[in-house]
């Protein structure tokens, strides 16, 4: 590696910008490409400093600029890491051959970059088609040091030099693997962790606690795996930690049982599902439903789970009580020329309409599949959500109207729309225009003088993702109402509660994230609160008194704010926190901001004003 000249800043610097080979010296900088970001590749500045590599600061950065390659970020790391790059390049070949690189990848990388290295959204495929032109040294260096502005952590100290070299060789010399996971394999992976007959009859974590006040926070962990990965539970009435459930890989989505308050279910990025007893705060069963993909939901009668996966591209139906898999459905369709095309599942949304159904988005096929688990044979209806002129789709996340009849589904780049599906009639109704990269998250609804309103954050102008993030607002008729400008680099999640005076949305900034508080009637931002870290995933407590928010990578804290005074009232260390899930969601019909109703309410019987 080229020695830094005396014109370099203190400690020297390395700039990764253009090719995988050492380039000309420019003030002590070294140029190479960053292949782990979506194309087009963007310049990356690395500044060594006497910090631990585990403390690399990956600050929040606009999603739109990452996608378009329009960002310049800085990452601090110690000088000895640079020496480690040379060590990796000299690792003995025989040692590498003794390492099962594919298993190493599955154990450490598949949660983000997916099984078989196929990639997804911000996690590009790791294949020879993408990386083959680069040297092993440059790829190894980026595995070691991580990628700033992303969730990619430094792996130096976590993996050995030989392991890093083996991974680099695998991903730059091989195409994506075509992997499968069968119903029989899933059945064989089912584990009974605790005899449910031994469980207590009431919550034991706190005297006189109301289990419906629980708040679950996903602790992803720095490397998205054990021992740091776990689900952390808080009593939303007192804002105290009351339990935590270790999981093998990063937890992503949590669902509560809609009729029995003692159960919750969590799915990891590598498609494992855990059944959790909330009374004793322990996992009682687990199963591997696929190789990667966190999407799932629980039917509103509490009988079934639908788990969607990326690898393989399938939907698995499981018995919610036992986690026994009962059916597997391949995600595939026909293209415009009638040829068979394979896809994969993304968002899974349960609805109580039609005797309980699941609506599953086939992400790149431009379809929504309605699965009916209570009918013989588990029939599936495929609904096209393609608008005229569209040639590609990226269906991502969704939520439903309060009576669960209408599904609001994001179609990200290049279409930038909210697509509306009638789950009773099983038909596509049309789309609502949105800003760039809409992301409804868990959904938000609000009763106002204008009527019932629904919301979706987005990242900027639909044309080029410029202009700052905002919120698309529409009414029950599916009519666009307004766009609320938010500012910030990305806006990903909202929170609302009928007992709280404000809508809340995260706004990530280069120097740390913020919460924006929005007046419910004027729909204008009235207060900005600095949170820090990669701010995200705000969630109101059941009573609307407090807002939980992640001060994420590398903020590493959960912060709790008074929804009226805007003051922080509590915080707790959570390593790389993800989403927060209020138990009260099942009382809201799965829609944040809806009024609380008794457990077991037939939400499909609620009135709807859409005409």
PDB file of C-alpha atoms in Angstrom, residues 105-117 181 186 220 223-226 229 247-253 266-274 286-296 307-312:
ATOM      1  CA  UNK A 105     -21.418 -16.400   4.054  1.00  0.00           C
ATOM      2  CA  UNK A 106     -24.679 -18.007   5.228  1.00  0.00           C
ATOM      3  CA  UNK A 107     -23.694 -17.518   8.862  1.00  0.00           C
ATOM      4  CA  UNK A 108     -22.578 -13.899   8.568  1.00  0.00           C
ATOM      5  CA  UNK A 109     -23.832 -12.210   5.400  1.00  0.00           C
ATOM      6  CA  UNK A 110     -27.129 -13.750   4.258  1.00  0.00           C
ATOM      7  CA  UNK A 111     -29.310 -11.684   6.577  1.00  0.00           C
ATOM      8  CA  UNK A 112     -28.605  -8.566   4.524  1.00  0.00           C
ATOM      9  CA  UNK A 113     -27.298  -9.740   1.155  1.00  0.00           C
ATOM     10  CA  UNK A 114     -29.727 -12.705   1.141  1.00  0.00           C
ATOM     11  CA  UNK A 115     -29.236 -16.414   0.708  1.00  0.00           C
ATOM     12  CA  UNK A 116     -27.248 -17.287  -2.380  1.00  0.00           C
ATOM     13  CA  UNK A 117     -25.872 -13.704  -2.517  1.00  0.00           C
ATOM     14  CA  UNK A 181     -35.640 -24.722   1.213  1.00  0.00           C
ATOM     15  CA  UNK A 186     -38.656 -26.628   7.472  1.00  0.00           C
ATOM     16  CA  UNK A 220     -30.249  -6.204  15.615  1.00  0.00           C
ATOM     17  CA  UNK A 223     -23.134  -7.920  13.122  1.00  0.00           C
ATOM     18  CA  UNK A 224     -26.802  -8.934  13.025  1.00  0.00           C
ATOM     19  CA  UNK A 225     -26.237 -12.179  14.917  1.00  0.00           C
ATOM     20  CA  UNK A 226     -25.943 -13.736  18.351  1.00  0.00           C
ATOM     21  CA  UNK A 229     -29.268 -10.054  18.449  1.00  0.00           C
ATOM     22  CA  UNK A 247     -32.325 -14.973  18.777  1.00  0.00           C
ATOM     23  CA  UNK A 248     -29.713 -16.401  16.382  1.00  0.00           C
ATOM     24  CA  UNK A 249     -29.914 -13.644  13.769  1.00  0.00           C
ATOM     25  CA  UNK A 250     -31.126 -10.041  13.588  1.00  0.00           C
ATOM     26  CA  UNK A 251     -34.833  -9.779  14.505  1.00  0.00           C
ATOM     27  CA  UNK A 252     -36.854  -7.729  12.037  1.00  0.00           C
ATOM     28  CA  UNK A 253     -40.652  -8.007  12.334  1.00  0.00           C
ATOM     29  CA  UNK A 266     -40.752 -12.635  15.734  1.00  0.00           C
ATOM     30  CA  UNK A 267     -39.089 -13.307  12.389  1.00  0.00           C
ATOM     31  CA  UNK A 268     -35.415 -12.706  11.704  1.00  0.00           C
ATOM     32  CA  UNK A 269     -33.693 -11.532   8.539  1.00  0.00           C
ATOM     33  CA  UNK A 270     -32.703 -15.141   7.903  1.00  0.00           C
ATOM     34  CA  UNK A 271     -36.342 -16.303   8.035  1.00  0.00           C
ATOM     35  CA  UNK A 272     -36.414 -17.969  11.452  1.00  0.00           C
ATOM     36  CA  UNK A 273     -39.662 -17.572  13.398  1.00  0.00           C
ATOM     37  CA  UNK A 274     -39.785 -17.712  17.203  1.00  0.00           C
ATOM     38  CA  UNK A 286     -38.599 -21.891  16.682  1.00  0.00           C
ATOM     39  CA  UNK A 287     -38.509 -22.883  13.026  1.00  0.00           C
ATOM     40  CA  UNK A 288     -36.505 -22.006   9.917  1.00  0.00           C
ATOM     41  CA  UNK A 289     -39.049 -21.105   7.227  1.00  0.00           C
ATOM     42  CA  UNK A 290     -36.519 -20.255   4.478  1.00  0.00           C
ATOM     43  CA  UNK A 291     -32.945 -19.080   3.981  1.00  0.00           C
ATOM     44  CA  UNK A 292     -33.630 -15.335   3.976  1.00  0.00           C
ATOM     45  CA  UNK A 293     -36.493 -12.846   4.074  1.00  0.00           C
ATOM     46  CA  UNK A 294     -38.156 -11.306   7.183  1.00  0.00           C
ATOM     47  CA  UNK A 295     -41.737 -10.922   5.938  1.00  0.00           C
ATOM     48  CA  UNK A 296     -44.657 -12.533   7.754  1.00  0.00           C
ATOM     49  CA  UNK A 307     -44.130 -16.331   5.956  1.00  0.00           C
ATOM     50  CA  UNK A 308     -42.800 -14.789   2.751  1.00  0.00           C
ATOM     51  CA  UNK A 309     -39.188 -15.271   1.721  1.00  0.00           C
ATOM     52  CA  UNK A 310     -36.658 -13.956  -0.775  1.00  0.00           C
ATOM     53  CA  UNK A 311     -34.586 -17.145  -0.931  1.00  0.00           C
ATOM     54  CA  UNK A 312     -36.255 -19.271  -1.977  1.00  0.00           C
TER      55      UNK A 312
END
